[in-house]
Short mmCIF file of C-alpha atoms in Angstrom, two decimals:
data_model
loop_
_atom_site.label_atom_id
_atom_site.label_comp_id
_atom_site.label_asym_id
_atom_site.label_seq_id
_atom_site.Cartn_x
_atom_site.Cartn_y
_atom_site.Cartn_z
CA MET A 134 58.64 -38.82 44.50
CA ALA A 135 61.70 -41.29 44.42
CA ALA A 136 65.05 -39.40 45.48
CA ARG A 137 67.43 -38.80 42.59
CA SER A 138 70.52 -40.63 43.04
CA ALA A 139 73.64 -38.74 41.86
CA LEU A 140 76.26 -40.55 39.50
CA PRO A 141 79.39 -41.58 40.80
CA PRO A 142 82.19 -39.19 39.73
CA PRO A 143 84.90 -40.51 37.26
CA ASN A 144 87.81 -42.40 38.93
CA ASN A 145 90.18 -39.33 39.12
CA ASP A 146 90.61 -38.90 42.72
CA ALA A 147 94.25 -40.30 42.81
CA PRO A 148 96.42 -36.96 42.59
CA ALA A 149 98.78 -36.27 39.78
CA LYS A 150 102.26 -37.00 40.64
CA LEU A 151 105.43 -35.97 38.83
CA THR A 152 107.53 -38.95 38.01
CA PRO A 153 111.18 -39.11 37.14
CA MET A 154 110.10 -40.29 33.51
CA SER A 155 107.52 -37.56 33.05
CA LEU A 156 110.36 -34.76 34.49
CA LEU A 157 112.78 -36.06 31.94
CA LEU A 158 110.32 -36.07 28.96
CA VAL A 159 109.52 -32.74 29.82
CA LEU A 160 113.40 -31.83 29.84
CA VAL A 161 113.74 -33.89 26.65
CA VAL A 162 111.22 -31.69 25.03
CA PHE A 163 112.50 -28.57 26.15
CA ALA A 164 115.99 -29.46 24.88
CA LEU A 165 114.52 -30.19 21.59
CA LEU A 166 112.51 -26.89 21.25
CA THR A 167 115.92 -24.86 22.28
CA ASN A 168 118.56 -26.60 20.21
CA LEU A 169 116.55 -28.04 17.33
CA GLY A 170 114.43 -24.95 16.56
CA SER A 171 114.98 -25.15 12.51
CA LEU A 172 114.11 -28.67 12.58
CA ILE A 173 110.93 -28.07 14.57
CA VAL A 174 109.87 -25.26 12.57
CA SER A 175 110.13 -27.31 9.21
CA VAL A 176 108.09 -30.24 10.95
CA LEU A 177 105.37 -27.75 12.27
CA MET A 178 105.39 -26.25 8.65
CA ALA A 179 104.90 -29.66 7.18
CA LEU A 180 102.05 -30.89 9.51
CA LEU A 181 100.41 -27.50 8.91
CA LEU A 182 101.07 -27.97 5.04
CA GLY A 183 99.57 -31.38 5.27
CA THR A 184 96.38 -30.28 6.93
CA ILE A 185 95.86 -27.37 4.58
CA LEU A 186 96.35 -29.97 1.58
CA GLU A 187 94.29 -32.74 3.09
CA GLY A 188 90.87 -31.16 2.12
CA PRO A 189 91.65 -30.63 -1.66
CA VAL A 190 93.34 -34.24 -1.63
CA GLN A 191 90.04 -35.89 -0.05
CA ARG A 192 88.15 -34.16 -3.00
CA LEU A 193 90.47 -35.75 -5.54
CA GLN A 194 89.99 -39.09 -4.03
CA LYS A 195 86.12 -38.89 -4.01
CA ARG A 196 86.68 -38.60 -8.07
CA GLY A 197 88.35 -41.73 -8.22
CA ILE A 198 92.00 -40.32 -8.22
CA PRO A 199 94.56 -42.31 -6.12
CA ARG A 200 95.70 -40.88 -3.06
CA ALA A 201 99.42 -40.16 -4.22
CA ALA A 202 98.37 -38.91 -7.56
CA SER A 203 95.88 -36.40 -5.76
CA ILE A 204 98.93 -35.56 -3.53
CA ALA A 205 101.09 -34.97 -6.52
CA VAL A 206 98.49 -33.00 -8.43
CA CYS A 207 98.07 -30.59 -5.42
CA TYR A 208 101.92 -30.15 -5.11
CA VAL A 209 102.04 -29.27 -8.67
CA GLY A 210 99.40 -26.63 -8.34
CA VAL A 211 101.25 -25.18 -5.31
CA LEU A 212 104.37 -24.84 -6.84
CA ALA A 213 103.14 -23.35 -9.75
CA ALA A 214 101.24 -20.54 -7.96
CA LEU A 215 104.02 -20.19 -5.76
CA VAL A 216 106.62 -19.55 -8.82
CA ALA A 217 103.80 -17.61 -10.54
CA LEU A 218 103.43 -15.50 -7.31
CA VAL A 219 107.34 -15.31 -7.27
CA MET A 220 108.11 -14.16 -10.81
CA VAL A 221 105.53 -11.47 -10.68
CA ILE A 222 105.79 -9.94 -7.07
CA VAL A 223 109.65 -10.45 -6.38
CA PRO A 224 110.79 -7.69 -8.84
CA VAL A 225 108.23 -4.96 -8.15
CA VAL A 226 108.63 -5.47 -4.33
CA SER A 227 112.52 -5.34 -4.85
CA ASP A 228 112.29 -2.03 -6.80
CA GLN A 229 109.88 -0.70 -4.42
CA TRP A 230 111.78 -1.67 -1.14
CA THR A 231 114.80 0.19 -2.66
CA GLU A 232 112.67 3.39 -3.29
CA PHE A 233 111.50 3.18 0.04
CA GLN A 234 114.81 3.09 1.74
CA ASP A 235 115.79 5.85 0.05
CA LYS A 236 112.68 8.21 -0.26
CA PHE A 237 110.98 7.55 2.82
CA PRO A 238 113.36 8.43 5.46
CA ASP A 239 113.58 12.30 3.83
CA GLN A 240 110.04 12.10 3.91
CA MET A 241 109.90 11.22 7.75
CA ARG A 242 112.13 14.06 8.54
CA SER A 243 110.01 16.35 6.98
CA LEU A 244 107.03 15.23 8.83
CA ARG A 245 109.10 15.17 11.88
CA ASP A 246 110.53 18.95 11.44
CA ASP A 247 106.49 19.78 10.95
CA TRP A 248 105.18 18.14 14.05
CA SER A 249 108.01 19.68 16.10
CA GLU A 250 107.08 23.08 15.41
CA SER A 251 103.27 21.94 16.12
CA SER A 252 101.64 23.56 19.31
CA ASN A 253 99.90 20.21 20.03
CA PRO A 254 101.88 18.33 22.64
CA LEU A 255 100.89 14.98 21.61
CA LEU A 256 102.58 15.66 17.73
CA ASN A 257 105.32 17.74 19.32
CA GLY A 258 106.28 15.09 21.90
CA THR A 259 105.06 11.49 21.39
CA GLY A 260 105.03 11.99 17.46
CA VAL A 261 108.05 13.23 16.95
CA ASP A 262 109.99 10.45 19.47
CA LEU A 263 108.04 7.69 17.48
CA LEU A 264 109.05 9.31 13.94
CA GLN A 265 112.84 9.75 14.91
CA GLN A 266 112.54 5.98 15.95
CA GLY A 267 111.19 4.47 12.77
CA ILE A 268 114.03 6.89 10.71
CA ASP A 269 116.42 5.12 13.13
CA LEU A 270 115.19 1.78 11.96
CA ILE A 271 115.07 2.19 8.45
CA GLU A 272 118.57 3.75 8.44
CA GLY A 273 120.30 1.25 10.65
CA ASP A 274 119.02 -1.45 8.15
CA THR A 275 120.45 0.37 5.10
CA ALA A 276 123.47 0.97 7.18
CA ALA A 277 123.61 -2.39 7.85
CA THR A 278 123.03 -3.71 4.44
CA THR A 279 125.92 -1.30 3.27
CA SER A 280 128.42 -2.53 5.65
CA VAL A 281 128.06 -6.20 4.38
CA SER A 282 127.99 -5.22 0.95
CA GLY A 283 131.22 -3.16 1.67
CA ASP A 284 133.14 -6.93 1.89
CA ALA A 285 132.44 -8.68 -1.41
CA ALA A 286 133.41 -11.85 0.11
CA ALA A 287 131.51 -11.67 3.09
CA ALA A 288 128.35 -10.69 1.54
CA ALA A 289 128.57 -13.58 -0.78
CA LEU A 290 129.15 -15.81 1.79
CA THR A 291 126.33 -14.44 3.78
CA ILE A 292 123.78 -14.23 1.06
CA GLY A 293 124.85 -17.58 -0.21
CA SER A 294 124.48 -19.20 3.52
CA SER A 295 120.82 -17.70 3.42
CA VAL A 296 120.02 -19.07 -0.07
CA VAL A 297 121.20 -22.40 0.90
CA GLY A 298 119.41 -22.27 4.51
CA GLY A 299 116.01 -21.34 2.98
CA ILE A 300 115.96 -23.92 -0.05
CA THR A 301 116.94 -26.59 2.00
CA SER A 302 114.32 -25.60 4.74
CA VAL A 303 111.77 -25.55 1.79
CA ILE A 304 112.78 -28.87 0.20
CA THR A 305 112.78 -30.33 3.71
CA THR A 306 109.28 -29.18 4.38
CA LEU A 307 107.70 -30.63 0.85
CA VAL A 308 109.39 -33.90 1.50
CA ILE A 309 108.02 -34.26 5.19
CA THR A 310 104.72 -33.18 3.97
CA PHE A 311 104.43 -35.45 0.96
CA TYR A 312 105.23 -38.56 3.05
CA TYR A 313 102.97 -37.17 5.90
CA LEU A 314 100.15 -37.29 3.67
CA LEU A 315 101.27 -40.59 1.86
CA GLU A 316 101.46 -42.41 4.91
CA LYS A 317 98.92 -40.38 7.41
CA SER A 318 96.78 -43.51 8.09
CA LEU A 319 100.14 -45.35 8.89
CA VAL A 320 101.20 -42.61 11.14
CA ARG A 321 97.62 -42.27 12.92
CA ARG A 322 97.67 -46.19 13.52
CA VAL A 323 101.06 -46.37 15.13
CA ILE A 324 100.18 -43.57 17.44
CA THR A 325 96.70 -44.52 18.55
CA ASP A 326 98.06 -48.27 19.03
CA GLN A 327 99.85 -46.57 21.80
CA ILE A 328 97.01 -45.56 23.62
CA SER A 329 94.14 -47.87 25.76
CA PRO A 330 91.40 -49.56 23.72
CA GLY A 331 88.74 -47.53 25.29
CA LEU A 332 90.09 -44.28 24.35
CA ARG A 333 91.06 -45.09 20.92
CA ASP A 334 87.61 -43.82 19.36
CA ARG A 335 87.81 -40.90 21.13
CA VAL A 336 91.18 -39.96 20.13
CA ASN A 337 90.67 -40.74 16.30
CA ALA A 338 87.42 -38.67 16.46
CA LEU A 339 89.29 -35.68 18.10
CA TRP A 340 92.31 -36.29 15.44
CA SER A 341 89.77 -35.90 12.53
CA ASP A 342 88.08 -32.85 14.15
CA VAL A 343 91.46 -31.38 14.96
CA GLU A 344 92.24 -31.84 11.35
CA ALA A 345 89.10 -30.39 10.07
CA LYS A 346 88.71 -27.45 11.82
CA VAL A 347 92.70 -26.44 11.81
CA GLY A 348 92.87 -27.14 8.16
CA GLY A 349 89.65 -25.08 7.45
CA TRP A 350 91.03 -22.23 9.73
CA LEU A 351 94.49 -22.15 7.89
CA ARG A 352 92.95 -22.35 4.39
CA GLY A 353 90.43 -19.67 5.00
CA GLN A 354 93.30 -17.45 6.49
CA LEU A 355 95.00 -17.85 3.30
CA ILE A 356 92.08 -16.85 1.06
CA LEU A 357 91.30 -13.64 3.43
CA CYS A 358 95.25 -12.91 3.07
CA ALA A 359 94.92 -13.17 -0.70
CA ILE A 360 91.46 -10.67 -0.76
CA ILE A 361 92.75 -8.39 1.86
CA GLY A 362 95.91 -8.11 -0.07
CA THR A 363 94.40 -7.28 -3.58
CA ILE A 364 91.62 -5.10 -2.11
CA ALA A 365 94.68 -3.04 -0.12
CA THR A 366 96.68 -3.02 -3.25
CA VAL A 367 94.26 -1.90 -5.44
CA SER A 368 92.64 1.19 -3.37
CA TYR A 369 96.15 2.28 -2.17
CA GLY A 370 97.04 2.47 -6.05
CA ILE A 371 93.71 4.32 -6.83
CA ILE A 372 94.19 7.13 -4.34
CA GLY A 373 98.11 7.66 -5.44
CA LEU A 374 99.73 6.51 -2.23
CA ASP A 375 103.27 6.26 -2.27
CA PHE A 376 104.73 2.40 -2.49
CA TRP A 377 101.45 1.06 -2.67
CA PRO A 378 102.50 -2.33 -4.05
CA LEU A 379 104.72 -2.72 -1.13
CA LEU A 380 101.72 -1.40 1.59
CA GLY A 381 99.58 -3.71 -0.24
CA LEU A 382 101.36 -7.04 0.03
CA TRP A 383 102.18 -5.94 3.62
CA ALA A 384 98.40 -5.93 4.30
CA GLY A 385 97.98 -9.34 2.72
CA MET A 386 100.60 -10.94 4.47
CA THR A 387 99.79 -9.56 8.14
CA GLU A 388 96.06 -10.81 7.59
CA ILE A 389 97.36 -14.56 8.57
CA LEU A 390 97.62 -13.19 12.17
CA PRO A 391 93.88 -12.81 13.22
CA ILE A 392 92.64 -9.86 15.19
CA VAL A 393 96.40 -8.15 15.44
CA GLY A 394 97.40 -8.62 11.81
CA PRO A 395 95.08 -6.18 10.18
CA TRP A 396 96.24 -3.37 12.26
CA ILE A 397 100.02 -4.04 11.82
CA GLY A 398 99.15 -4.18 8.14
CA GLY A 399 97.56 -0.70 8.53
CA VAL A 400 99.81 1.37 10.60
CA PRO A 401 102.61 1.84 7.66
CA ALA A 402 100.22 2.73 5.33
CA VAL A 403 98.77 5.53 7.49
CA VAL A 404 102.10 6.72 8.59
CA VAL A 405 103.18 6.90 4.75
CA ALA A 406 100.19 8.66 4.22
CA LEU A 407 100.97 11.08 7.00
CA THR A 408 104.18 12.12 5.34
CA MET A 409 101.72 12.96 2.19
CA GLY A 410 99.03 15.05 4.06
CA PHE A 411 96.50 14.95 6.58
CA ASP A 412 93.49 14.44 4.26
CA LYS A 413 95.53 11.35 2.48
CA ALA A 414 95.85 9.59 6.15
CA ILE A 415 92.18 9.94 6.31
CA MET A 416 91.47 8.28 3.36
CA VAL A 417 93.75 5.51 3.98
CA ALA A 418 92.24 5.21 7.42
CA LEU A 419 88.64 5.04 5.81
CA ILE A 420 89.84 2.08 3.59
CA ILE A 421 91.27 0.46 6.26
CA LEU A 422 88.12 0.48 8.18
CA LEU A 423 85.82 -0.44 5.22
CA MET A 424 88.08 -3.49 4.59
CA GLN A 425 87.65 -4.42 8.25
CA THR A 426 84.16 -4.00 7.91
CA LEU A 427 83.91 -6.22 4.71
CA GLU A 428 86.22 -8.71 6.32
CA ASN A 429 84.20 -9.08 9.73
CA TRP A 430 80.38 -8.70 8.39
CA PHE A 431 80.83 -10.42 4.89
CA LEU A 432 84.30 -12.51 4.44
CA VAL A 433 84.77 -14.19 7.74
CA PRO A 434 81.36 -15.85 8.05
CA ARG A 435 81.37 -17.35 4.37
CA VAL A 436 85.18 -18.10 4.63
CA MET A 437 85.49 -19.55 8.02
CA ARG A 438 82.45 -21.35 7.77
CA GLY A 439 82.98 -24.90 10.11
CA ALA A 440 86.36 -23.64 11.16
CA VAL A 441 87.50 -23.30 14.70
CA GLY A 442 87.43 -19.83 16.20
CA LEU A 443 89.99 -17.94 18.37
CA THR A 444 89.36 -15.86 21.08
CA PRO A 445 91.47 -12.82 21.53
CA LEU A 446 93.16 -14.20 24.71
CA SER A 447 94.34 -17.34 23.02
CA VAL A 448 95.72 -15.27 20.03
CA PHE A 449 97.85 -12.67 22.21
CA VAL A 450 98.96 -15.53 24.51
CA ALA A 451 100.17 -17.57 21.20
CA ILE A 452 101.74 -14.63 19.50
CA LEU A 453 103.73 -13.61 22.67
CA ALA A 454 104.85 -17.20 23.30
CA GLY A 455 105.80 -18.10 19.48
CA THR A 456 107.95 -14.79 19.24
CA GLN A 457 109.53 -15.89 22.47
CA LEU A 458 110.87 -18.82 20.93
CA MET A 459 111.14 -18.52 17.51
CA GLY A 460 110.56 -15.00 16.63
CA VAL A 461 108.33 -13.86 13.74
CA ILE A 462 107.97 -17.70 12.37
CA GLY A 463 107.21 -18.73 15.85
CA ALA A 464 104.36 -15.83 15.99
CA VAL A 465 103.10 -17.32 13.04
CA LEU A 466 103.08 -20.60 13.68
CA ALA A 467 102.12 -20.70 17.39
CA ILE A 468 98.14 -19.45 16.00
CA PRO A 469 97.26 -22.85 14.37
CA VAL A 470 98.76 -24.65 17.06
CA ALA A 471 96.86 -22.51 19.60
CA ALA A 472 93.82 -23.59 17.57
CA GLY A 473 94.49 -27.29 17.62
CA LEU A 474 94.89 -26.86 21.34
CA GLN A 475 91.62 -25.24 21.93
CA VAL A 476 89.94 -27.84 20.10
CA ILE A 477 91.51 -30.29 22.30
CA LEU A 478 90.79 -28.46 25.36
CA THR A 479 87.11 -27.98 24.37
CA ASP A 480 86.75 -31.68 23.86
CA ILE A 481 88.20 -32.64 27.43
CA VAL A 482 85.87 -29.84 29.06
CA ALA A 483 82.86 -31.24 27.24
CA GLN A 484 83.80 -34.99 28.42
CA ARG A 485 84.47 -33.96 31.86
CA ARG A 486 80.89 -32.07 31.84
CA ALA A 487 79.12 -35.02 30.46
CA SER A 488 80.79 -37.23 33.17
CA TYR A 489 78.99 -35.26 36.09
CA GLN A 490 75.93 -34.91 34.04
CA ILE A 491 73.01 -36.30 36.11
CA GLU A 492 69.86 -37.45 34.44
CA PRO A 493 66.53 -35.87 35.50
CA SER A 494 64.12 -38.48 36.34
CA ALA A 495 60.48 -38.44 35.15
CA SER A 496 59.19 -37.07 38.71
CA ALA A 497 61.29 -34.11 38.57
CA SER A 498 60.12 -32.56 35.82
CA SER A 499 59.21 -28.88 35.55
CA GLY A 500 56.07 -28.32 37.41
CA TRP A 501 56.03 -24.77 37.53
CA ARG A 502 55.72 -25.04 33.66
CA TRP A 503 52.84 -26.89 33.88
CA MET A 504 51.29 -24.46 35.99
CA LEU A 505 52.25 -21.61 33.95
CA ASN A 506 50.64 -23.16 30.85
CA ARG A 507 47.30 -23.96 32.91
CA ALA A 508 47.30 -20.14 34.14
CA LEU A 509 47.74 -18.76 30.59
CA ASP A 510 45.11 -21.52 29.22
CA ARG A 511 47.92 -22.91 26.71
CA GLU A 512 48.10 -26.09 25.36
CA GLY A 513 48.33 -28.89 27.52
CA ALA A 514 46.46 -27.45 30.23
CA GLU A 515 42.78 -28.80 31.11
CA HIS A 516 39.84 -26.91 29.68
CA THR A 517 38.13 -24.45 32.03
CA TYR A 518 34.38 -23.60 31.74
CA SER A 519 32.72 -20.40 32.23
CA ASN A 520 30.27 -21.47 34.77
CA ASP A 521 32.86 -22.65 36.94
CA ASP A 522 31.66 -20.30 39.82
CA GLY A 523 34.98 -20.35 41.83
CA LEU A 524 35.81 -24.28 41.96
CA GLN A 525 39.07 -25.09 41.89
CA ILE A 526 40.45 -28.47 40.55
CA VAL A 527 43.07 -30.20 42.01
CA SER A 528 42.71 -33.94 40.98
CA ASP A 529 39.71 -36.03 40.28
CA VAL A 530 37.98 -34.42 43.25
CA THR A 531 36.63 -30.61 43.73
CA TYR A 532 36.71 -27.81 46.18
CA ALA A 533 33.19 -25.55 46.08
CA GLY A 534 34.94 -22.28 47.25
CA ASP A 535 36.05 -22.42 51.21
CA GLY A 536 33.23 -25.09 52.20
CA ASP A 537 33.69 -28.56 52.82
CA ILE A 538 35.04 -30.95 50.38
CA GLU A 539 32.17 -32.21 47.91
CA GLU A 540 32.42 -35.94 46.77
CA PRO A 541 30.87 -36.05 43.32
CA SER A 542 28.97 -39.17 42.74
CA ALA A 543 30.08 -41.17 39.69
CA PRO A 544 28.56 -40.96 36.58
CA ASP A 545 25.66 -43.06 35.33
CA SER A 546 27.37 -45.91 33.25
CA ASP A 547 26.35 -49.43 32.53
CA GLU A 548 30.00 -50.69 32.86
CA ASP A 549 32.43 -50.12 35.68
CA GLU A 550 34.44 -47.32 35.21
CA ALA A 551 38.24 -48.04 35.49
CA PRO A 552 40.69 -45.85 38.12
CA ILE A 553 41.67 -42.82 36.62
CA GLU A 554 45.51 -42.52 36.17
CA PHE A 555 47.30 -39.33 34.98
CA GLU A 556 48.87 -40.87 32.00
CA GLU A 557 45.47 -41.00 30.44
CA ALA A 558 43.67 -37.97 28.52
CA PRO A 559 40.87 -36.17 30.88
CA ARG A 560 37.36 -37.21 30.18
CA ILE A 561 35.56 -34.81 28.32
CA LEU A 562 32.18 -33.35 29.85
CA THR A 563 28.72 -33.67 28.22
CA GLU A 564 25.83 -31.55 27.86
CA GLU A 565 23.82 -33.73 30.41
CA ASP A 566 26.79 -33.70 32.97
CA MET A 567 26.82 -29.66 32.65
CA ALA A 568 23.27 -29.40 33.26
CA SER A 569 23.57 -31.51 36.34
CA ASP A 570 22.17 -30.08 39.40
CA ASN A 571 25.36 -30.76 41.18
CA PRO A 572 28.24 -28.03 40.29
CA ALA A 573 31.05 -30.29 41.54
CA ARG A 574 30.45 -32.47 38.47
CA ALA A 575 31.19 -29.60 35.93
CA ALA A 576 34.59 -29.25 37.18
CA GLU A 577 35.23 -33.07 37.44
CA ALA A 578 38.55 -33.60 35.52
CA THR A 579 42.21 -34.74 36.31
CA TRP A 580 45.35 -32.75 35.80
CA PRO A 581 46.64 -34.33 32.42
CA ASN A 582 50.27 -35.62 33.22
CA ASN A 583 50.72 -34.04 36.24
CA PRO A 584 54.64 -34.17 36.89
CA TRP A 585 54.16 -33.85 40.76
CA LYS A 586 52.16 -36.73 41.13
CA SER A 587 53.12 -40.62 40.51
CA THR A 588 50.81 -42.80 38.49
CA GLY A 589 47.82 -44.38 39.72
CA THR A 590 44.61 -43.27 41.61
CA VAL A 591 44.35 -40.45 43.94
CA SER A 592 44.15 -41.44 47.54
CA ARG A 593 43.89 -39.52 50.91
CA GLU A 594 47.64 -40.33 51.70
CA ASN A 595 49.15 -39.41 48.00
CA SER A 596 47.23 -36.26 47.90
CA PRO A 597 49.02 -33.14 48.72
CA TRP A 598 45.72 -31.28 49.36
CA LYS A 599 44.11 -34.15 51.58
CA ALA A 600 41.39 -34.55 48.64
CA VAL A 601 38.78 -37.02 49.04
CA ARG A 602 39.40 -40.05 46.67
CA LYS A 603 36.74 -40.38 44.01
CA SER A 604 34.62 -43.65 44.42
CA GLU A 605 36.06 -46.39 42.14
CA THR A 606 32.60 -48.19 41.50
CA PRO A 607 29.78 -46.67 40.07
CA ASP A 608 26.17 -45.61 41.67
CA GLY A 609 24.33 -48.19 42.55
CA GLU A 610 26.37 -51.02 43.09
#
């Protein structure tokens, strides 16, 4: 058996060094992250929006519509949907939020008083503290709003600045998204031209893979947000939960965060239900559980088909890092960024594993599988006969029990018999052979495609059991 030679590892023996240029690049990136936060958010939002719209744009292109017109059609559809949602949702949410700030603190105080009289230490201690923190949070926001509204000029300036800043960010994001979609091939070519020619094909394939999987994940998350938000709103309204439009909208919005989002969206609904009674809280908890079951077992396998899947660890790390850098918006943007990084790291790991992969030779095939098939009389093992009394077939010679090795005579033939090679199928014994006085002739066979032995005839030297070589010439010569 020829010894296997391991492939040489890739040329990565040179240790990585931190050069002054790389250190300067890291410092520049850090400065951009800290000082240009709003611009970076706009660029990331534009890239993510472009990734979401890339799929619909390509479908329209396949129908013969030019790319610029396809982008314009998608823009019109997105803007129309956003305007419709704003016109329908904003008035309802505004009224609900005002009512929530007016009534809910009193409801929480009533629940706090009931729990403070309870004999349960969990309710009397931890529960009362959590309710008090919630009351302080809501009343603190209300007091801040009231103090701002007391000074009309300051309030107008604050509101005007917020509105102008929001409109500017939205317009900037839409413009960047449009030109990114329109000139994406040019941007991609400019970036890939800076890479060595040997890696360009891999980078292009990886770029397409990231766009396809992350774009599919983002579109799937938006679909889940709409479905879960609708189900939660309708369910809360049916059971008569207070502030049900606001809580249903909150459940849909938090669905954008995988794994942790559904629980963040369900906790306020349970707290509001507790102020209405323990039975109502049980009903809300059951609704949340049913929604999660529907999402995990029915919606996600269909909506997220082909999209990248995020591990819980990557989700938690991304949310913490994004929150630390950019707050709530950073937490939302960090999830798709983590999804793209996961696709890239998966490709890198797969390439490194492939570079160390050793191709097995033909002589190193699995011999134990062949032995198992022969023991179980499966297909591929040689046929055995019922009158084979203790004969052990090892190659083209036989062993008759524990005695001496018998060398079978060659079968009668008018032509010279070619040496037996293991690639050929074993010779089928005839009735004349079976009726022979020599019992060894009944067991005359060879191992089909024995992986433990090299090709060619068997000899005393290469036989592992020191078997006697079969005669290469027929009798009588």
